[in-house]
CSV table of C-alpha atoms and ligand atoms in Angstrom, one decimal:
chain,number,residue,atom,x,y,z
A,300,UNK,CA,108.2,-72.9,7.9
A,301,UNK,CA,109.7,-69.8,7.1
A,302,UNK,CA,107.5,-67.1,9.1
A,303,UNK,CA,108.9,-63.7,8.6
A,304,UNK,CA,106.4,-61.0,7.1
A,305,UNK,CA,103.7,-63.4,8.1
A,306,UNK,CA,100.9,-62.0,9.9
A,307,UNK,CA,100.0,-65.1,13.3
A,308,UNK,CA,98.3,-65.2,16.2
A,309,UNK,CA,100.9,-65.5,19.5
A,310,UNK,CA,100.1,-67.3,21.9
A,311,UNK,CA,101.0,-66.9,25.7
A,312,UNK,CA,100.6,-69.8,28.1
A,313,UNK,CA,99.1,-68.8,31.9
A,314,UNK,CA,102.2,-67.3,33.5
A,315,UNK,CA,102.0,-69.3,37.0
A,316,UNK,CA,102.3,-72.7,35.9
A,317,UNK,CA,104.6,-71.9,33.2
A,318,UNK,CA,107.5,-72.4,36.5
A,319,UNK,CA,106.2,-76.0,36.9
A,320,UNK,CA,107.5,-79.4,36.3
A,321,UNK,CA,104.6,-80.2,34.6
A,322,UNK,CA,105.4,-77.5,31.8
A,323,UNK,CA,106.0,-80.2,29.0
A,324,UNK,CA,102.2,-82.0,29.5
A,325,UNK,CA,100.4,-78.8,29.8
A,326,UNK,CA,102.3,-77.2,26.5
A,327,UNK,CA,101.9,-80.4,24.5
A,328,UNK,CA,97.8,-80.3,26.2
A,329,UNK,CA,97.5,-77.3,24.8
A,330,UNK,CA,98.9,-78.1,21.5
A,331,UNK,CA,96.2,-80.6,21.2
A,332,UNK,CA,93.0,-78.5,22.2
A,333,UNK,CA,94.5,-76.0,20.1
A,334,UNK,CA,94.7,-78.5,17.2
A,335,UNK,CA,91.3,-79.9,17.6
A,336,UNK,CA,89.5,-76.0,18.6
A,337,UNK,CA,91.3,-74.4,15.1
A,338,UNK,CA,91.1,-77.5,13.1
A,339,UNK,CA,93.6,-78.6,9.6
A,340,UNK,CA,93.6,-75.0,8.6
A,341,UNK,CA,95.7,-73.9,11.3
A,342,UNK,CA,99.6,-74.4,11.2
A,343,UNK,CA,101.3,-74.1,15.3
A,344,UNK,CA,104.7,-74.1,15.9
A,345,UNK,CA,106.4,-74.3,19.2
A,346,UNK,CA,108.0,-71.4,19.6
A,347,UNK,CA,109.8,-72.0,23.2
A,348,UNK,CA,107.9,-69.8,25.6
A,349,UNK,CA,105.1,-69.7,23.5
A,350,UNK,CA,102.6,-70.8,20.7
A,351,UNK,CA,102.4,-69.4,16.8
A,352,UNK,CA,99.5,-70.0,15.2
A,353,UNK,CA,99.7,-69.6,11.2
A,354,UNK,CA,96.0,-69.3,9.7
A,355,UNK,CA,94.1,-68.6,7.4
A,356,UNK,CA,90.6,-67.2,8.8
A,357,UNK,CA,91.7,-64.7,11.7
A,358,UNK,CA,88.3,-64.3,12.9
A,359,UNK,CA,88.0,-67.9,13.2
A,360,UNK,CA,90.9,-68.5,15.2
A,361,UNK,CA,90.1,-65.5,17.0
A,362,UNK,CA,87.3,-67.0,18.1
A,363,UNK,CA,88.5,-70.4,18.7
A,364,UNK,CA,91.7,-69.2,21.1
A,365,UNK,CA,89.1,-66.4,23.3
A,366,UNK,CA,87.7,-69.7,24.1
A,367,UNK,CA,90.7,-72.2,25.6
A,368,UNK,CA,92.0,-72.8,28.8
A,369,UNK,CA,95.3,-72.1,29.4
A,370,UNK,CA,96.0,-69.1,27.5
A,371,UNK,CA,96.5,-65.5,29.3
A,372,UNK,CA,96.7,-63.5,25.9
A,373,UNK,CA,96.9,-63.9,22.4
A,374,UNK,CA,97.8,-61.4,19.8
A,375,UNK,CA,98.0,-60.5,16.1
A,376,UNK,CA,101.3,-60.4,14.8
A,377,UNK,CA,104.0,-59.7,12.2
A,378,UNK,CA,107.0,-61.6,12.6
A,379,UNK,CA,109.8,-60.2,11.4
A,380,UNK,CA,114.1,-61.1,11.7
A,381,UNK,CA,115.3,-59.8,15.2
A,382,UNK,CA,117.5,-57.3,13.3
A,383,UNK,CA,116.7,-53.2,14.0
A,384,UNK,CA,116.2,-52.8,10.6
A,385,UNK,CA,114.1,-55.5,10.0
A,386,UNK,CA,111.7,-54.5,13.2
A,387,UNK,CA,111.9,-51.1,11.9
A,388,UNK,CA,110.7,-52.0,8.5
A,389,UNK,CA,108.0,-53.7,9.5
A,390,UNK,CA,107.2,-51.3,12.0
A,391,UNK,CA,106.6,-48.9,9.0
A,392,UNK,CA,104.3,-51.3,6.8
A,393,UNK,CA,102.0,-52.0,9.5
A,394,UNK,CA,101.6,-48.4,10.2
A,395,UNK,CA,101.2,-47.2,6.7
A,396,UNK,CA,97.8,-45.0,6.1
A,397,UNK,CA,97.1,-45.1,10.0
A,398,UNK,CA,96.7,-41.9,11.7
A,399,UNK,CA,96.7,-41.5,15.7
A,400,UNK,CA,99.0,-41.3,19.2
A,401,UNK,CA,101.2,-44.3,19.7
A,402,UNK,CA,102.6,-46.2,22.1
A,403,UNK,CA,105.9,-48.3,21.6
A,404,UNK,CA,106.4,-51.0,23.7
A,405,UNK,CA,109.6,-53.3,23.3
A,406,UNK,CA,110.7,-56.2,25.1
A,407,UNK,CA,113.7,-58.6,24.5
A,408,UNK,CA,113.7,-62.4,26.2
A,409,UNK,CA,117.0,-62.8,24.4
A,410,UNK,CA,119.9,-60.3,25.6
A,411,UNK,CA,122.4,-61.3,23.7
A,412,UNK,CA,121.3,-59.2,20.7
A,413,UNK,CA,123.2,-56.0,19.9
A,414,UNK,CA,120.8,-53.6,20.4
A,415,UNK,CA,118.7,-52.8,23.6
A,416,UNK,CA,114.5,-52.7,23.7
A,417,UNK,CA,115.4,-48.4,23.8
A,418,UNK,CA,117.1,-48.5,20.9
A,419,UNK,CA,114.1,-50.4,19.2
A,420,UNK,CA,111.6,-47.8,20.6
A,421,UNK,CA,113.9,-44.9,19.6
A,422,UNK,CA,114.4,-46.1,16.1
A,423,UNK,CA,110.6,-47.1,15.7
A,424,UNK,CA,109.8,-43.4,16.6
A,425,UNK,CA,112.3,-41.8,14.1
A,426,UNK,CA,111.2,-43.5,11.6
A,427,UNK,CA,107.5,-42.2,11.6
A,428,UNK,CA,108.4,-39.1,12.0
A,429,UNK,CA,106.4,-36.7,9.3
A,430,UNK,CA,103.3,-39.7,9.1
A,431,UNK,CA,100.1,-39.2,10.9
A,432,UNK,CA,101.0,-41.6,13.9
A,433,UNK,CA,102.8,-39.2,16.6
A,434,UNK,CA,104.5,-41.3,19.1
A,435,UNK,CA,102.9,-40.6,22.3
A,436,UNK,CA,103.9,-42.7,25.7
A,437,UNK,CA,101.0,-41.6,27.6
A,438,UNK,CA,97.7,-40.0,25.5
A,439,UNK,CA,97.8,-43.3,23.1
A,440,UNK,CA,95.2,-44.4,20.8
A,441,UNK,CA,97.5,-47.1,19.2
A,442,UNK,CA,99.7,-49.5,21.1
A,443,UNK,CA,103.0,-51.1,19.3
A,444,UNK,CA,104.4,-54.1,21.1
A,445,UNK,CA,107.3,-55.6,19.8
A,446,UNK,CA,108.6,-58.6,21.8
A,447,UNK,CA,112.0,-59.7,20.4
A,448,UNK,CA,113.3,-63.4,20.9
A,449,UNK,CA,116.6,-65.5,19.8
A,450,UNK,CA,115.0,-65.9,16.5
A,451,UNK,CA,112.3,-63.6,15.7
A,452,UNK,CA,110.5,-59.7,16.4
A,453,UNK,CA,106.9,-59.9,17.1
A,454,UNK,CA,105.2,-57.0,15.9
A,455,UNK,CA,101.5,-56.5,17.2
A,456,UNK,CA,99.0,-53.9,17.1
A,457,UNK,CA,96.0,-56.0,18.4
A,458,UNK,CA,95.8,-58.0,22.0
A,459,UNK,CA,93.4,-60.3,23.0
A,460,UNK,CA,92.8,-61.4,27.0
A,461,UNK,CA,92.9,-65.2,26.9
A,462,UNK,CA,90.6,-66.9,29.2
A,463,UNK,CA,93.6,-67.9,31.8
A,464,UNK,CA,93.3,-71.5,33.9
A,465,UNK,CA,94.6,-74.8,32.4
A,466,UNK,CA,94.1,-76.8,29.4
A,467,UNK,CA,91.8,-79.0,29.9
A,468,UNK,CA,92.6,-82.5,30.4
A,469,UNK,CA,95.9,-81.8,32.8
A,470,UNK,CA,93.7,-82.2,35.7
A,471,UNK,CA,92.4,-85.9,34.3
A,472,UNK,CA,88.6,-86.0,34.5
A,473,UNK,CA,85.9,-84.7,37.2
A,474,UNK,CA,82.4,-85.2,37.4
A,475,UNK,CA,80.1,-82.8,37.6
A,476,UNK,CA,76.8,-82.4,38.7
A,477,UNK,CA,74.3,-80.7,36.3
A,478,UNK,CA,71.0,-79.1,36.8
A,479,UNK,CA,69.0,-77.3,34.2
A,480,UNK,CA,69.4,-73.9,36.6
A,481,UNK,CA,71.6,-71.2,35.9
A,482,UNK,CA,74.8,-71.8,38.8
A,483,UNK,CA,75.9,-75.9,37.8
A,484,UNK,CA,77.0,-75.3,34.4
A,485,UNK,CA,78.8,-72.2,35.7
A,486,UNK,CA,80.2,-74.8,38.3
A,487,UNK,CA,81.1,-77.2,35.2
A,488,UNK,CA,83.2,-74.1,33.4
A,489,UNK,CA,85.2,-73.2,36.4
A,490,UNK,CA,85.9,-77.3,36.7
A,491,UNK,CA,86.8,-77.1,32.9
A,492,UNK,CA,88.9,-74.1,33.6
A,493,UNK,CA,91.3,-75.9,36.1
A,494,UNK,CA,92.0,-78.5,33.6
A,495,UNK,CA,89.3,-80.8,34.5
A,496,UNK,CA,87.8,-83.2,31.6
A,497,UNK,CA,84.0,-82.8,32.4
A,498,UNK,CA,81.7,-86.5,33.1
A,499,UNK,CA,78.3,-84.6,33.5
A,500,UNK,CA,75.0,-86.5,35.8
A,501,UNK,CA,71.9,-85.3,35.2
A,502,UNK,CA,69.6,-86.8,37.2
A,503,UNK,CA,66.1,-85.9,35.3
A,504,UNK,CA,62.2,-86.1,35.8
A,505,UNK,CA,61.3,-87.6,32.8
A,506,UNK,CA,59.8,-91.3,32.3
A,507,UNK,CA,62.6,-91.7,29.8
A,508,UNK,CA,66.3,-90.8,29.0
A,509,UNK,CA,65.8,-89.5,25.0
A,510,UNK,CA,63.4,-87.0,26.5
A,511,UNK,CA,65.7,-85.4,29.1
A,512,UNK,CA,68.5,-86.0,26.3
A,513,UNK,CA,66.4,-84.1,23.8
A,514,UNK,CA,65.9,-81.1,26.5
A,515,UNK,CA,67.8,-78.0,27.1
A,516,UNK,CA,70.4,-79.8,29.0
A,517,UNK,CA,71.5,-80.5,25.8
A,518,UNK,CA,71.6,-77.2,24.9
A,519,UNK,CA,73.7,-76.0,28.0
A,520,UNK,CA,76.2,-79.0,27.7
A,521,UNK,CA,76.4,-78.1,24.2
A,522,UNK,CA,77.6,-74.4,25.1
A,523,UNK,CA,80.1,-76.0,27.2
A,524,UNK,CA,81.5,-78.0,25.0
A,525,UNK,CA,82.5,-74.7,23.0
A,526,UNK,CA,85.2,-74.5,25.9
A,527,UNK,CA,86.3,-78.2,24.9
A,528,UNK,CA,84.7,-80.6,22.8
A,529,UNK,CA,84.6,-84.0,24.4
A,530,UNK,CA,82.6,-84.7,27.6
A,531,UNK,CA,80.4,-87.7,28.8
A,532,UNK,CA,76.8,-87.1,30.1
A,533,UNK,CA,75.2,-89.8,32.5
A,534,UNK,CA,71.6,-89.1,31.8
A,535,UNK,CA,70.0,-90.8,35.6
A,536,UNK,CA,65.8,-91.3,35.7
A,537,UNK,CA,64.7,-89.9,39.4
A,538,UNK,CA,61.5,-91.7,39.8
A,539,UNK,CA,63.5,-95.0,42.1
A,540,UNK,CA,64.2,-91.9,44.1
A,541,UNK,CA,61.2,-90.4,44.1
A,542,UNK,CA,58.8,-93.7,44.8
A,543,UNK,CA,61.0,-94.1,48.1
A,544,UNK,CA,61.6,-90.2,48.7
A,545,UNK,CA,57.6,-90.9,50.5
A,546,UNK,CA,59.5,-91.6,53.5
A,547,UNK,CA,61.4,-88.8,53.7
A,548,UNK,CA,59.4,-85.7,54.6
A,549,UNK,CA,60.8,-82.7,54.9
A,550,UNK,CA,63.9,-83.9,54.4
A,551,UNK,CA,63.2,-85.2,51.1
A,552,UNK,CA,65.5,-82.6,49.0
A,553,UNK,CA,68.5,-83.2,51.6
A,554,UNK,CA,68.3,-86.5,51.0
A,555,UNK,CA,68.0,-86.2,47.5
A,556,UNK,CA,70.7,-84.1,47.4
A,557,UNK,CA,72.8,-87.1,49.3
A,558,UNK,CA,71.2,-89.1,46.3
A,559,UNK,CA,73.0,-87.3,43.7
A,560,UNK,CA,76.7,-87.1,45.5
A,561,UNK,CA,75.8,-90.8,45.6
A,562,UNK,CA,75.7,-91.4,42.0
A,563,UNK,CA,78.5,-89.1,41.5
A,564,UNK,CA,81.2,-91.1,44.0
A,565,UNK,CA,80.1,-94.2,42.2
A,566,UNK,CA,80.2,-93.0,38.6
A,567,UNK,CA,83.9,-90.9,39.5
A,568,UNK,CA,85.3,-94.6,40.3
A,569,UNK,CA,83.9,-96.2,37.5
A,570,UNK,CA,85.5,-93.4,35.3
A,571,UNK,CA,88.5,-93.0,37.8
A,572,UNK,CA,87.5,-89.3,38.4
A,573,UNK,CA,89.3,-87.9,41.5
A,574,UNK,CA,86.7,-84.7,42.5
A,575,UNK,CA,83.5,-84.0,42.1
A,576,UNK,CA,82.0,-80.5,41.6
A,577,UNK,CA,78.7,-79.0,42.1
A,578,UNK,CA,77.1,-75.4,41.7
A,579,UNK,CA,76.1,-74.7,45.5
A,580,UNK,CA,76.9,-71.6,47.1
A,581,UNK,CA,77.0,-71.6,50.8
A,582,UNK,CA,73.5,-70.4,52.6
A,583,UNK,CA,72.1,-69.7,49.0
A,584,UNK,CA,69.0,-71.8,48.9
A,585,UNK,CA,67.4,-74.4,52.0
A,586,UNK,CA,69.7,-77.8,50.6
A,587,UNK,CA,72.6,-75.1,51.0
A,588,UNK,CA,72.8,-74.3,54.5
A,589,UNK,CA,76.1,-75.8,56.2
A,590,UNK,CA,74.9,-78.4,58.3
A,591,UNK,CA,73.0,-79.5,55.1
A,592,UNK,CA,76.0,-79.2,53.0
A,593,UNK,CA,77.6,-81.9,56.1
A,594,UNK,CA,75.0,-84.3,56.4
A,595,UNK,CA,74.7,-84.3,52.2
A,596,UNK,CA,78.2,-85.4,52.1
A,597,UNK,CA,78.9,-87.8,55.2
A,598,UNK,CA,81.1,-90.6,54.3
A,599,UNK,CA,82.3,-89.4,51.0
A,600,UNK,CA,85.8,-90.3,50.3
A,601,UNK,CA,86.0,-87.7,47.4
A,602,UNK,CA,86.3,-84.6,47.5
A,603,UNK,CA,83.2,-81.8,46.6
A,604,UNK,CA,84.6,-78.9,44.9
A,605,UNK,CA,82.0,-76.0,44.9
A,606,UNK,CA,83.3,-73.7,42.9
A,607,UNK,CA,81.2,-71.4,43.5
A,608,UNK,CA,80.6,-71.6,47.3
A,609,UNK,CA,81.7,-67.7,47.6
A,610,UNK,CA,79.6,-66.3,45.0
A,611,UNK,CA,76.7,-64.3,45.2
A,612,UNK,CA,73.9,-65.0,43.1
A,613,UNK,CA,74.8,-61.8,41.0
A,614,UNK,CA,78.2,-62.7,40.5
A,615,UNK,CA,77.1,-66.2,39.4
A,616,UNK,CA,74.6,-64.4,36.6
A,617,UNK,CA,77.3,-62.3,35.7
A,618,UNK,CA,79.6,-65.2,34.9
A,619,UNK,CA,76.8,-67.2,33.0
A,620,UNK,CA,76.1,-64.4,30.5
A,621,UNK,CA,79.2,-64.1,29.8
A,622,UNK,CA,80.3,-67.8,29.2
A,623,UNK,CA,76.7,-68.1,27.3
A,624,UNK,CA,75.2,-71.0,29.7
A,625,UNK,CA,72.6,-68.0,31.5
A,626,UNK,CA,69.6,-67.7,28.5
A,627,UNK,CA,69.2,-71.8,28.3
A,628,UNK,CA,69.4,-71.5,32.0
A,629,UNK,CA,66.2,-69.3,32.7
A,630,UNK,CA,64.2,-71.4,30.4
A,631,UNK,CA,61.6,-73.4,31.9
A,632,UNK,CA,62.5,-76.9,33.1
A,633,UNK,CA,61.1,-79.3,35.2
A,634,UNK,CA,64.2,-80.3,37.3
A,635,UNK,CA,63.6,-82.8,40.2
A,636,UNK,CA,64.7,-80.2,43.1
A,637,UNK,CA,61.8,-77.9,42.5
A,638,UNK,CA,59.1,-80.6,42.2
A,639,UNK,CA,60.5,-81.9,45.8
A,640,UNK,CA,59.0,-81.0,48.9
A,641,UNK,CA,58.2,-77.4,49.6
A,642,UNK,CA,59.8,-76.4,52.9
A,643,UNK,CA,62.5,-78.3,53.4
A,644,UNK,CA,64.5,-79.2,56.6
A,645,UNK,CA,67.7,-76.7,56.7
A,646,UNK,CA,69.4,-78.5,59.5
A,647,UNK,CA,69.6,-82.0,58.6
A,648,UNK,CA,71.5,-84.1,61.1
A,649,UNK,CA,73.7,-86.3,59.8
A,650,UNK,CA,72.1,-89.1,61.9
A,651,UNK,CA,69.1,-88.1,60.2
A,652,UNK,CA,70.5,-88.9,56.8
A,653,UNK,CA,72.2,-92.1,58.1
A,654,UNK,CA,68.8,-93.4,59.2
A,655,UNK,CA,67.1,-92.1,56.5
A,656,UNK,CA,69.4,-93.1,53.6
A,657,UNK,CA,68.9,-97.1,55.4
A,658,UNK,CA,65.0,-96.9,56.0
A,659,UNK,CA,65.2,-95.8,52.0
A,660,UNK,CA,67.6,-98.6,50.7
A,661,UNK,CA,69.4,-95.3,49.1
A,662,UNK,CA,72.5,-97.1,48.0
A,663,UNK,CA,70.2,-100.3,46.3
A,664,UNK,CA,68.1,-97.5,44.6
A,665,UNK,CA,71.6,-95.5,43.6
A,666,UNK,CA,72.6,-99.0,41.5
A,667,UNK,CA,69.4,-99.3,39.7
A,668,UNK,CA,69.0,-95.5,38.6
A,669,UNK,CA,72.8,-96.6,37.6
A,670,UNK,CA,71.8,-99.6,35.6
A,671,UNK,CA,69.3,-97.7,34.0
A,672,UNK,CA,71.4,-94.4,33.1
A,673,UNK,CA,72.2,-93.5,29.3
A,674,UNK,CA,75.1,-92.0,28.4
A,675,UNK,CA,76.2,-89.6,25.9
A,676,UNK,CA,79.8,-89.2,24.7
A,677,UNK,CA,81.1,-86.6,22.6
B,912,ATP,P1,71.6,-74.8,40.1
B,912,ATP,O1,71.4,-73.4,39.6
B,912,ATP,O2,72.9,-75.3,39.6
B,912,ATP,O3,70.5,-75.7,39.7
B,912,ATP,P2,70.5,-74.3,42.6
B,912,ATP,O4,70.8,-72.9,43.1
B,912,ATP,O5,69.2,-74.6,42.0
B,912,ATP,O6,71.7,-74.7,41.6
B,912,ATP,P3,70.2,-76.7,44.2
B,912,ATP,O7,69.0,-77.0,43.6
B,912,ATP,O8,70.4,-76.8,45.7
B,912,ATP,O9,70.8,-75.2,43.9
B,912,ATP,O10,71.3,-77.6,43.5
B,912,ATP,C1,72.6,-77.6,44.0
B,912,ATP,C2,73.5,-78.4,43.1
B,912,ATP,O11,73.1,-79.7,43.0
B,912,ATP,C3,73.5,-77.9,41.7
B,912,ATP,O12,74.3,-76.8,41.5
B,912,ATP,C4,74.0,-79.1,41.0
B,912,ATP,O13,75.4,-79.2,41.0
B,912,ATP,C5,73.3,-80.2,41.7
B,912,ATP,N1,72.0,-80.6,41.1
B,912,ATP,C6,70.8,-80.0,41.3
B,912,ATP,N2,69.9,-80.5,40.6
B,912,ATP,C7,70.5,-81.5,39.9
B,912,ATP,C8,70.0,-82.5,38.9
B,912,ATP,N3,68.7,-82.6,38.5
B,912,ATP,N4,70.9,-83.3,38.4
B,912,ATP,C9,72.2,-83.3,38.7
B,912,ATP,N5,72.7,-82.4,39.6
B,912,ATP,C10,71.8,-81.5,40.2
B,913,MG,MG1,68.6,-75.9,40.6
């Protein structure tokens, strides 16, 4: 497709991993989400170092990159030939009617060219002389980049800050464990972020799966899966927990909380999920405390990402708003944690738990919530 005078969206892929030997999966991974997140109308074309995106509906697509892993920035942009004249031609259209202090930034990738990224600035610059745009390097208002390859000049006025990370899917799947509070589903987006396909457990209150299914944890999976559209939910009754929890006093929400990292080693092997991530910070509430964090995890061969483990309760907030997981958070929800005992044990041995966790029959009761799970798959 012939793409001069066209007005697309460039794409730039995360800078680190771009090094990699994996480049080829994570380009053609990102191909895909793109495909699926912008839909038929969208036309990409592989453009070397990065992505052209020929639409339609900018605001759409707009929308659709400011939410994919794997990008660092995306822009608006004229493509023109990688001659001078052609850059400064285009240069002048897009400029026509606008008044203001302008920055010109050039940059060539291919060197071979006979003219330098100077010469492009310099000859942008004389040739707007007498309009109302003043080139200014400093005091801008208005920034020009042009970024010249082998092949083509991208012109741009408009830059967009991608959301960084990986696409999702080049770190295989991970399940995640997901309250109705505000920190797991901001847990679940940093998983998603480092490329990880999300499996969700809920482990609900209810008598029966369609009514947790029908709560807000729809709602906050749903938000997630504006991020990336496919996920599985395991949708786990508590109340085989809860009939034995009677044994456990105090340490009823430790071991509860083993109950759940339970459920999530055995569901990761079914689905052949390597990690499994959480939304604890360290010391934030009683479950959270280190030795806690120890005895909940004894004897798990996979590894417990917390993402979060070094936020503060602020910072978490801060992240929710912005992702949109924070107003389904604060509604009201009866999650099993805050209908368990109410002062817990905050140094749980982890003899404790292996005594407890036998006296319980924790890993029978672990298969039947299992048997009795239902799952949702998008
Ligand atoms: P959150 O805001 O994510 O609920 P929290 O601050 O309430 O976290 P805890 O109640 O100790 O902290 O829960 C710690 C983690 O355990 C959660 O972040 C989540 O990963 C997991 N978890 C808690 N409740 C559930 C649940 N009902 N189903 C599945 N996972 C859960
Ligand atoms: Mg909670």
């Amino acid at each position: 497709m012939e793409l001069y005078g066209r007005d697309v969206f460039i794409v730039h892929f995360g800078e680190l991993w771009l090094r990699g030997r994996n480049r080829g999966e994570y380009i053609s991974a990102l191909n895909r989400n793109l495909r699926e997140a912008t839909g038929d109308k969208c036309l990409i074309i592989n453009l070397r170092d990065r992505l052209a995106v020929v639409t339609d509906d900018k605001d759409k697509t707009r929308e659709s990159l400011g939410h994919l892993f794997g990008i660092s920035k995306f822009e608006l942009a004229r493509v023109s030939k990688p001659s001078l004249q052609a850059i400064r031609k285009t240069a002048e259209e897009m400029l026509l009617g606008k008044t203001g202090r302008l920055r010109i930034d050039a940059h060539r990738s291919y060197k071979e060219l006979p003219f330098d990224s100077m010469d492009v600035v310099r000859c942008i610059a004389e040739s707007i002389e007498g309009t109302g745009v003043t080139p200014s390097p400093r005091d801008h208002s208005m920034e020009l980049s042009v970024s010249i390859t082998k092949d083509h000049a991208f012109l741009s006025l408009e830059r967009f800050k991608g959301l960084g990370g990986l696409p999702v899917g080049t770190s295989g799947k991970s399940v995640i464990l997901l309250s109705g509070g505000i920190d797991s589903p901001v847990a679940a987006w940093y998983a998603m972020k480092r490329g990880a396909e999300p499996i969700y457990i809920h482990l609900h209150a209810y008598s029966d799966n369609d009514e947790a299914i029908a709560s807000k944890i729809s709602d906050i999976t749903d938000i997630l899966s504006s991020y990336y559209p496919h996920f599985k939910a395991y949708y786990l009754p508590s109340h085989f927990f809860q009939l034995a929890a009677l044994k456990a006093g105090r340490h009823e929400l430790v071991m509860l909380k083993r109950f759940m990292i339970m459920l999530a080693e055995k569901i990761a092997n079914a689905e052949s999920a390597p990690l499994i991530f959480t939304g604890e910070s360290i010391g934030q509430v009683a479950s959270q405390t280190p030795s806690n964090l120890l005895a909940e995890g004894y004897g798990v061969k996979l590894p417990i990402i917390r993402p979060l483990s070094g936020m503060d309760k602020e910072e978490i907030i801060s992240v929710a708003k912005r992702i949109g997981t924070y107003e389904h958070s604060i509604i009201p929800y009866k999650d099993v944690c805050s209908i368990n005992s109410k002062n817990p044990h905050t140094r749980t041995s982890v003899d404790t738990i292996k005594k407890l966790s036998a006296e319980m029959g924790l890993s029978r009761i672990a298969s039947r919530t299992l048997k009795a799970a239902k799952v949702v798959e998008r």
